[in-house]
Short mmCIF file of C-alpha atoms in Angstrom, two decimals:
data_model
loop_
_atom_site.label_atom_id
_atom_site.label_comp_id
_atom_site.label_asym_id
_atom_site.label_seq_id
_atom_site.Cartn_x
_atom_site.Cartn_y
_atom_site.Cartn_z
CA UNK M 703 -160.50 59.26 66.19
CA UNK M 704 -157.81 56.71 65.43
CA UNK M 705 -157.23 54.06 68.08
CA UNK M 706 -154.66 55.10 70.59
CA UNK M 707 -152.01 52.60 71.40
CA UNK M 708 -151.22 51.59 74.88
CA UNK M 709 -147.58 50.73 75.52
CA UNK M 710 -146.14 48.35 78.07
CA UNK M 711 -143.91 49.78 80.76
CA UNK M 712 -141.86 48.45 83.61
CA UNK M 713 -141.32 50.37 86.80
CA UNK M 714 -137.78 50.49 88.08
CA UNK M 715 -137.78 53.65 90.18
CA UNK M 716 -139.35 54.43 93.54
CA UNK M 717 -143.11 53.91 93.06
CA UNK M 718 -144.04 57.16 94.75
CA UNK M 719 -141.72 59.18 92.52
CA UNK M 720 -143.05 57.21 89.55
CA UNK M 721 -146.66 58.07 90.42
CA UNK M 722 -145.72 61.72 90.96
CA UNK M 723 -144.29 61.89 87.45
CA UNK M 724 -146.59 59.62 85.48
CA UNK M 725 -149.89 60.15 87.26
CA UNK M 726 -150.08 63.24 89.48
CA UNK M 727 -148.15 65.64 87.26
CA UNK M 728 -150.13 64.48 84.21
CA UNK M 729 -153.52 65.10 85.82
CA UNK M 730 -152.40 68.55 86.93
CA UNK M 731 -151.67 69.35 83.27
CA UNK M 732 -154.70 67.80 81.63
CA UNK M 733 -157.30 68.55 84.35
CA UNK M 734 -159.72 70.87 82.46
CA UNK M 735 -159.60 68.84 79.23
CA UNK M 736 -159.86 65.55 81.12
CA UNK M 737 -162.81 66.87 83.09
CA UNK M 738 -164.69 67.94 79.96
CA UNK M 739 -164.65 64.31 78.81
CA UNK M 740 -165.77 62.87 82.14
CA UNK M 741 -169.31 63.94 82.84
CA UNK M 742 -171.47 60.86 82.46
CA UNK M 743 -171.87 58.72 85.57
CA UNK M 744 -171.52 54.99 84.97
CA UNK M 745 -174.81 53.13 85.63
CA UNK M 746 -173.53 50.64 88.24
CA UNK M 747 -172.07 53.50 90.27
CA UNK M 748 -175.21 55.64 90.01
CA UNK M 749 -177.29 52.62 91.10
CA UNK M 750 -174.96 51.99 94.06
CA UNK M 751 -175.32 55.59 95.24
CA UNK M 752 -179.11 55.44 94.84
CA UNK M 753 -179.25 52.24 96.90
CA UNK M 754 -177.77 53.84 100.06
CA UNK M 755 -179.93 54.55 103.12
CA UNK M 756 -180.80 58.22 103.69
CA UNK M 757 -178.45 60.12 105.96
CA UNK M 758 -175.32 58.16 105.07
CA UNK M 759 -172.01 59.89 104.50
CA UNK M 760 -169.32 58.66 102.14
CA UNK M 761 -165.86 59.14 100.78
CA UNK M 762 -165.07 59.34 97.05
CA UNK M 763 -161.39 58.44 97.14
CA UNK M 764 -159.89 59.66 93.86
CA UNK M 765 -162.84 61.89 93.04
CA UNK M 766 -161.21 63.54 90.01
CA UNK M 767 -163.62 66.19 88.73
CA UNK M 768 -166.18 65.14 91.33
CA UNK M 769 -168.77 63.81 88.92
CA UNK M 770 -170.16 61.40 91.53
CA UNK M 771 -170.45 64.00 94.31
CA UNK M 772 -173.88 65.31 93.16
CA UNK M 773 -175.49 61.83 93.04
CA UNK M 774 -178.02 60.36 93.54
CA UNK M 775 -179.48 62.75 90.99
CA UNK M 776 -183.10 62.01 91.96
CA UNK M 777 -182.47 63.08 95.56
CA UNK M 778 -179.06 64.72 96.00
CA UNK M 779 -179.30 65.71 99.66
CA UNK M 780 -180.18 62.18 100.83
CA UNK M 781 -176.53 61.18 101.26
CA UNK M 782 -173.38 63.24 101.56
CA UNK M 783 -170.22 62.36 99.62
CA UNK M 784 -166.85 64.00 100.30
CA UNK M 785 -164.26 63.95 97.52
CA UNK M 786 -160.56 63.28 97.97
CA UNK M 787 -157.94 63.61 95.23
CA UNK M 788 -154.22 64.10 94.73
CA UNK M 789 -154.72 66.64 91.92
CA UNK M 790 -155.41 70.17 93.10
CA UNK M 791 -156.45 71.26 89.60
CA UNK M 792 -159.09 68.51 89.46
CA UNK M 793 -160.31 69.45 92.95
CA UNK M 794 -160.77 73.05 91.83
CA UNK M 795 -163.30 71.65 89.34
CA UNK M 796 -164.75 69.09 91.77
CA UNK M 797 -165.58 71.64 94.45
CA UNK M 798 -168.37 72.99 92.24
CA UNK M 799 -169.40 69.71 90.64
CA UNK M 800 -172.98 69.79 89.44
CA UNK M 801 -173.19 73.52 90.05
CA UNK M 802 -173.21 73.42 93.86
CA UNK M 803 -170.58 73.72 96.58
CA UNK M 804 -168.95 70.33 97.32
CA UNK M 805 -166.67 69.17 100.08
CA UNK M 806 -163.24 68.18 98.76
CA UNK M 807 -159.95 67.31 100.43
CA UNK M 808 -156.47 67.39 98.91
CA UNK M 809 -154.74 64.14 99.88
CA UNK M 810 -153.29 60.91 98.58
CA UNK M 811 -155.51 57.82 98.49
CA UNK M 812 -152.82 56.11 100.58
CA UNK M 813 -153.43 58.65 103.36
CA UNK M 814 -156.02 58.27 106.08
CA UNK M 815 -156.83 61.75 107.40
CA UNK M 816 -160.15 60.66 108.96
CA UNK M 817 -161.63 59.43 112.16
CA UNK M 818 -161.49 55.63 111.96
CA UNK M 819 -164.55 53.98 110.39
CA UNK M 820 -166.52 57.23 110.28
CA UNK M 821 -167.95 56.83 106.78
CA UNK M 822 -170.92 54.65 105.87
CA UNK M 823 -169.70 54.08 102.33
CA UNK M 824 -166.71 54.69 100.12
CA UNK M 825 -166.22 54.62 96.37
CA UNK M 826 -162.95 54.35 94.50
CA UNK M 827 -163.56 54.80 90.80
CA UNK M 828 -160.76 54.47 88.24
CA UNK M 829 -158.14 55.31 90.85
CA UNK M 830 -156.38 52.28 92.35
CA UNK M 831 -155.08 51.33 88.89
CA UNK M 832 -152.82 54.41 89.03
CA UNK M 833 -150.79 52.98 91.92
CA UNK M 834 -147.53 51.48 90.76
CA UNK M 835 -147.12 48.36 92.92
CA UNK M 836 -149.34 45.56 94.17
CA UNK M 837 -148.44 46.54 97.73
CA UNK M 838 -149.60 50.11 97.24
CA UNK M 839 -152.83 49.02 95.54
CA UNK M 840 -153.50 46.74 98.51
CA UNK M 841 -152.80 49.61 100.89
CA UNK M 842 -155.31 51.78 99.03
CA UNK M 843 -157.98 49.10 99.54
CA UNK M 844 -157.07 48.94 103.23
CA UNK M 845 -157.55 52.70 103.52
CA UNK M 846 -161.09 52.26 102.17
CA UNK M 847 -161.76 49.46 104.66
CA UNK M 848 -160.45 51.68 107.48
CA UNK M 849 -162.56 54.61 106.34
CA UNK M 850 -165.94 52.85 106.55
CA UNK M 851 -167.91 51.42 109.44
CA UNK M 852 -166.78 47.87 110.27
CA UNK M 853 -170.38 46.87 110.96
CA UNK M 854 -172.29 48.26 107.98
CA UNK M 855 -169.81 49.97 105.61
CA UNK M 856 -170.23 49.53 101.87
CA UNK M 857 -167.48 49.94 99.29
CA UNK M 858 -167.53 50.13 95.49
CA UNK M 859 -164.25 49.83 93.58
CA UNK M 860 -163.69 50.22 89.80
CA UNK M 861 -160.40 49.55 88.03
CA UNK M 862 -159.32 49.28 84.43
CA UNK M 863 -159.32 45.78 82.95
CA UNK M 864 -156.92 44.01 80.62
CA UNK M 865 -160.07 42.76 78.88
CA UNK M 866 -161.21 45.73 76.84
CA UNK M 867 -164.58 46.55 75.39
CA UNK M 868 -164.86 46.27 71.57
CA UNK M 869 -166.04 49.85 71.54
CA UNK M 870 -162.94 51.05 73.36
CA UNK M 871 -160.81 53.32 71.26
CA UNK M 872 -157.68 51.74 72.54
CA UNK M 873 -155.46 49.04 71.13
CA UNK M 874 -153.76 46.88 73.67
CA UNK M 875 -150.43 45.31 72.75
CA UNK M 876 -150.86 41.59 72.19
CA UNK M 877 -147.45 40.38 73.28
CA UNK M 878 -148.71 39.23 76.65
CA UNK M 879 -146.70 38.94 79.75
CA UNK M 880 -146.28 35.38 80.92
CA UNK M 881 -148.20 36.08 84.12
CA UNK M 882 -151.39 37.63 82.86
CA UNK M 883 -153.08 36.94 86.19
CA UNK M 884 -150.92 39.72 87.59
CA UNK M 885 -152.24 42.31 85.18
CA UNK M 886 -150.24 44.62 82.99
CA UNK M 887 -148.41 47.91 83.54
CA UNK M 888 -148.95 50.38 80.69
CA UNK M 889 -148.79 53.96 79.55
CA UNK M 890 -152.01 55.39 78.14
CA UNK M 891 -151.50 58.52 76.07
CA UNK M 892 -153.62 61.61 76.64
CA UNK M 893 -153.52 63.91 73.64
CA UNK M 894 -154.05 67.59 74.33
CA UNK M 895 -154.99 69.08 70.98
CA UNK M 896 -153.60 72.47 70.23
CA UNK M 897 -155.95 75.14 68.97
CA UNK M 898 -154.75 75.20 65.35
CA UNK M 899 -155.48 71.47 64.91
CA UNK M 900 -152.12 70.59 63.41
CA UNK M 901 -151.03 67.30 64.78
CA UNK M 902 -147.45 68.35 65.21
CA UNK M 903 -148.50 70.73 67.94
CA UNK M 904 -150.46 68.18 69.92
CA UNK M 905 -149.05 67.50 73.31
CA UNK M 906 -149.05 63.90 74.44
CA UNK M 907 -149.04 63.00 78.12
CA UNK M 908 -148.48 59.38 79.10
CA UNK M 909 -150.43 58.28 82.12
CA UNK M 910 -149.44 55.17 84.04
CA UNK M 911 -152.07 52.46 84.55
CA UNK M 912 -152.02 49.00 86.00
CA UNK M 913 -154.55 47.05 83.92
CA UNK M 914 -156.17 44.43 86.12
CA UNK M 915 -156.38 40.80 85.04
CA UNK M 916 -159.51 38.74 85.54
CA UNK M 917 -159.83 37.83 89.22
CA UNK M 918 -157.05 40.18 90.28
CA UNK M 919 -159.32 42.76 91.91
CA UNK M 920 -161.16 40.25 94.12
CA UNK M 921 -157.81 38.69 95.00
CA UNK M 922 -156.38 42.10 95.94
CA UNK M 923 -159.39 43.00 98.08
CA UNK M 924 -159.39 39.61 99.84
CA UNK M 925 -155.68 39.93 100.62
CA UNK M 926 -156.16 43.48 101.91
CA UNK M 927 -159.04 42.40 104.15
CA UNK M 928 -157.34 39.27 105.49
CA UNK M 929 -154.22 41.25 106.40
CA UNK M 930 -156.47 43.41 108.56
CA UNK M 931 -157.85 40.33 110.30
CA UNK M 932 -161.15 40.41 108.40
CA UNK M 933 -162.94 37.30 107.17
CA UNK M 934 -163.93 37.12 103.52
CA UNK M 935 -167.37 35.71 102.76
CA UNK M 936 -170.96 35.95 103.90
CA UNK M 937 -171.58 36.53 107.61
CA UNK M 938 -173.69 33.36 107.79
CA UNK M 939 -170.62 31.20 107.13
CA UNK M 940 -169.11 32.14 110.46
CA UNK M 941 -170.44 31.28 113.87
CA UNK M 942 -167.77 32.89 116.03
CA UNK M 943 -167.62 36.56 116.96
CA UNK M 944 -165.67 38.24 114.14
CA UNK M 945 -165.71 40.91 111.44
CA UNK M 946 -165.56 40.50 107.71
CA UNK M 947 -166.47 41.58 104.23
CA UNK M 948 -168.75 40.03 101.67
CA UNK M 949 -168.64 40.55 97.90
CA UNK M 950 -172.12 41.69 96.87
CA UNK M 951 -171.23 42.41 93.25
CA UNK M 952 -168.28 41.35 91.19
CA UNK M 953 -168.32 42.15 87.52
CA UNK M 954 -166.91 43.64 84.37
CA UNK M 955 -168.42 46.70 82.72
CA UNK M 956 -167.08 48.77 79.85
CA UNK M 957 -163.45 47.71 80.11
CA UNK M 958 -163.47 47.84 83.90
CA UNK M 959 -163.66 45.34 86.72
CA UNK M 960 -165.71 46.31 89.73
CA UNK M 961 -166.61 44.92 93.14
CA UNK M 962 -169.11 45.97 95.77
CA UNK M 963 -168.25 44.96 99.33
CA UNK M 964 -170.33 45.03 102.45
CA UNK M 965 -168.68 45.00 105.86
CA UNK M 966 -170.21 42.97 108.65
CA UNK M 967 -169.50 42.15 112.28
CA UNK M 968 -171.05 39.72 114.72
CA UNK U 15 -164.89 73.86 101.07
CA UNK U 16 -164.29 72.97 104.65
CA UNK U 17 -167.67 72.97 106.25
CA UNK U 18 -167.97 71.89 109.86
CA UNK U 19 -169.42 68.55 108.71
CA UNK U 20 -166.08 67.77 107.05
CA UNK U 21 -164.06 69.23 109.88
CA UNK U 22 -165.87 66.87 112.24
CA UNK U 23 -164.59 63.87 110.25
CA UNK U 24 -160.97 64.92 109.73
CA UNK U 25 -158.17 63.82 112.06
CA UNK U 26 -154.41 64.31 112.04
CA UNK U 27 -152.63 61.44 110.28
CA UNK U 28 -149.00 62.42 110.69
CA UNK U 29 -146.58 59.63 111.57
CA UNK U 30 -147.03 58.44 115.15
CA UNK U 31 -149.87 60.86 115.86
CA UNK U 32 -152.62 58.47 116.90
CA UNK U 33 -154.16 59.91 120.05
CA UNK U 34 -155.62 63.32 120.89
CA UNK U 35 -155.35 63.98 117.12
CA UNK U 36 -158.92 65.28 116.84
CA UNK U 37 -160.48 67.81 116.43
CA UNK U 38 -158.08 69.93 114.42
CA UNK U 39 -158.09 73.50 115.69
CA UNK U 40 -158.93 76.36 113.35
CA UNK U 41 -156.67 79.38 113.20
CA UNK U 42 -156.80 82.58 111.12
CA UNK U 43 -159.91 81.48 109.32
CA UNK U 44 -161.88 83.36 106.71
CA UNK U 45 -165.46 82.28 106.39
CA UNK U 46 -168.24 82.46 103.87
CA UNK U 47 -171.87 81.65 104.49
CA UNK U 48 -173.76 79.85 101.76
CA UNK U 49 -177.28 78.57 101.90
CA UNK U 50 -177.76 74.83 101.57
CA UNK U 51 -180.86 72.72 101.12
CA UNK U 52 -182.40 71.77 104.49
CA UNK U 53 -182.84 68.01 104.85
CA UNK U 54 -183.99 67.02 108.37
CA UNK U 55 -183.87 63.27 107.61
CA UNK U 56 -180.22 63.51 106.67
CA UNK U 57 -179.40 65.44 109.84
CA UNK U 58 -181.24 63.05 112.16
CA UNK U 59 -179.50 60.01 110.70
CA UNK U 60 -176.10 61.63 110.60
CA UNK U 61 -176.24 63.12 114.11
CA UNK U 62 -175.10 60.06 116.11
CA UNK U 63 -171.81 60.10 114.18
CA UNK U 64 -170.98 63.64 115.19
CA UNK U 65 -168.41 64.29 117.87
CA UNK U 66 -170.69 66.77 119.53
CA UNK U 67 -168.22 68.68 121.66
CA UNK U 68 -165.89 69.17 118.71
CA UNK U 69 -168.77 70.59 116.71
CA UNK U 70 -169.91 72.95 119.45
CA UNK U 71 -166.35 74.19 120.00
CA UNK U 72 -165.58 74.72 116.32
CA UNK U 73 -168.93 76.46 115.84
CA UNK U 74 -167.90 78.84 118.63
CA UNK U 75 -164.50 79.46 117.00
CA UNK U 76 -166.21 80.08 113.68
CA UNK U 77 -168.87 82.36 115.10
CA UNK U 78 -166.23 84.45 116.85
CA UNK U 79 -164.78 85.04 113.38
CA UNK U 80 -168.05 85.73 111.67
CA UNK U 81 -169.66 88.01 114.23
CA UNK U 82 -169.04 90.81 111.78
CA UNK U 83 -171.12 89.03 109.15
CA UNK U 84 -174.86 88.66 109.17
CA UNK U 85 -175.32 85.14 110.37
CA UNK U 86 -177.88 82.71 111.60
CA UNK U 87 -177.87 81.20 115.01
CA UNK U 88 -174.73 79.18 115.70
CA UNK U 89 -175.65 78.42 119.29
CA UNK U 90 -175.88 74.70 119.87
CA UNK U 91 -176.64 73.08 123.24
CA UNK U 92 -173.64 71.59 125.03
CA UNK U 93 -175.21 68.14 124.95
CA UNK U 94 -177.03 66.57 122.03
CA UNK U 95 -180.73 67.02 122.81
CA UNK U 96 -183.06 64.05 122.91
CA UNK U 97 -185.94 65.90 121.32
CA UNK U 98 -185.08 67.09 117.85
CA UNK U 99 -187.40 69.99 117.11
CA UNK U 100 -187.32 72.00 113.93
CA UNK U 101 -185.55 74.97 115.50
CA UNK U 102 -182.71 72.77 116.71
CA UNK U 103 -182.37 70.98 113.37
CA UNK U 104 -182.27 74.30 111.53
CA UNK U 105 -179.45 75.50 113.79
CA UNK U 106 -177.60 72.25 113.29
CA UNK U 107 -178.12 72.51 109.53
CA UNK U 108 -176.70 76.02 109.52
CA UNK U 109 -173.66 75.13 111.61
CA UNK U 110 -172.83 71.90 109.78
CA UNK U 111 -173.61 72.81 106.21
CA UNK U 112 -173.70 76.56 105.69
CA UNK U 113 -170.48 77.82 107.30
CA UNK U 114 -167.63 77.44 104.80
CA UNK U 115 -164.06 77.94 105.92
CA UNK U 116 -162.36 79.31 102.81
CA UNK U 117 -158.91 80.22 104.16
CA UNK U 118 -157.00 79.41 107.31
CA UNK U 119 -155.11 76.65 109.08
CA UNK U 120 -156.14 73.53 110.96
CA UNK U 121 -153.72 72.58 113.71
CA UNK U 122 -153.41 69.15 115.30
CA UNK U 123 -153.99 69.44 119.08
CA UNK U 124 -151.41 66.69 119.66
CA UNK U 125 -148.44 67.09 117.28
CA UNK U 126 -149.21 70.67 116.15
CA UNK U 127 -149.02 69.73 112.48
CA UNK U 128 -150.50 72.52 110.34
CA UNK U 129 -152.97 71.72 107.60
CA UNK U 130 -153.54 74.83 105.48
CA UNK U 131 -156.87 75.64 103.81
CA UNK U 132 -156.67 77.62 100.61
CA UNK U 133 -159.58 78.52 98.31
CA UNK U 134 -161.75 76.26 100.44
CA UNK U 135 -159.58 73.19 99.85
CA UNK U 136 -157.81 71.69 102.88
CA UNK U 137 -154.31 70.40 102.19
CA UNK U 138 -154.06 67.12 104.07
CA UNK U 139 -150.92 65.97 102.22
CA UNK U 140 -147.92 65.02 104.31
CA UNK U 141 -144.26 65.17 103.42
CA UNK U 142 -142.71 61.74 102.87
CA UNK U 143 -141.03 61.63 106.28
CA UNK U 144 -144.32 62.48 108.00
CA UNK U 145 -146.31 59.59 106.53
CA UNK U 146 -147.10 56.93 109.09
#
């Protein structure tokens, strides 16, 4: 397949309307095709889910087709993950992910329809990069922090990176914005092939992404936490009674940045 | 699906609705029973997080609806027991994980916001003016 170009965009309208048009409506259209290409769990995420204590419950915020709901594959009933997504058509797939009945909820990742701090863990995989402003991305992180236990909650977040894998099929425009540390707003085309294989009949849907710059994800998470009055760093650095988060992992894998956070209180 | 495990976690999130917003009350529900794998370790660890009264009440609402189906025992003690024997854990397993609300409405006890359930998927979306 020829490399697909990613084009730069700038957002001038209301971000919620923008996301409705360039994210939510697109996923509703491409859901079955999208889902058929998203079946392999990424190793860091599978390892995270296998590392959780038995009996924990979690939220997959932006679950898509629910491919992480059946994990850990070696012992699926050890933990219990509930999927949340804005796309009803993806949820219709997710509710039977892995061939069993799954719990899914139709909501926006900026919503918080839960008892406060009720989950033991939360994952947000390839989701926050679909939010159209820094403020909204920060709010999405805060929703994850609110969803998990302030004393032992664990969170794993994956977002798309400006720094792309060599194996990626995508070409990123090189004219860089002056402030690369702020990431890059782009459209990524999704090509729905028509049955007769003639290119003219292919339908192209442009999905909005915010590609994260190096360091931007940890910055965003730290800002989100500090706004909620949380300390950022290991528990041992603080002697007073307080709550905080610690980065346990912080890396880049296959064109994505990811962080794993642990909440603590003393 | 909305099983009672999920119902026990959900709360109303409409603008300004911050107290007495749990548990959402079921109305006009249609229920399916589906067997799930019994995992006592999961149940024992998860139990302290349950809002017990909410679970007992919603199990009663559900069992009133499903009395016409063949069903397992949905009777749970009014207080969480200290001794967790196998019979109790099997009842808890059934109530939490095997009763699926496929259709119906969940109503906030405080602001009366309606959250519809259709094809087993609860719609927790709010209109723009309702978002807090």
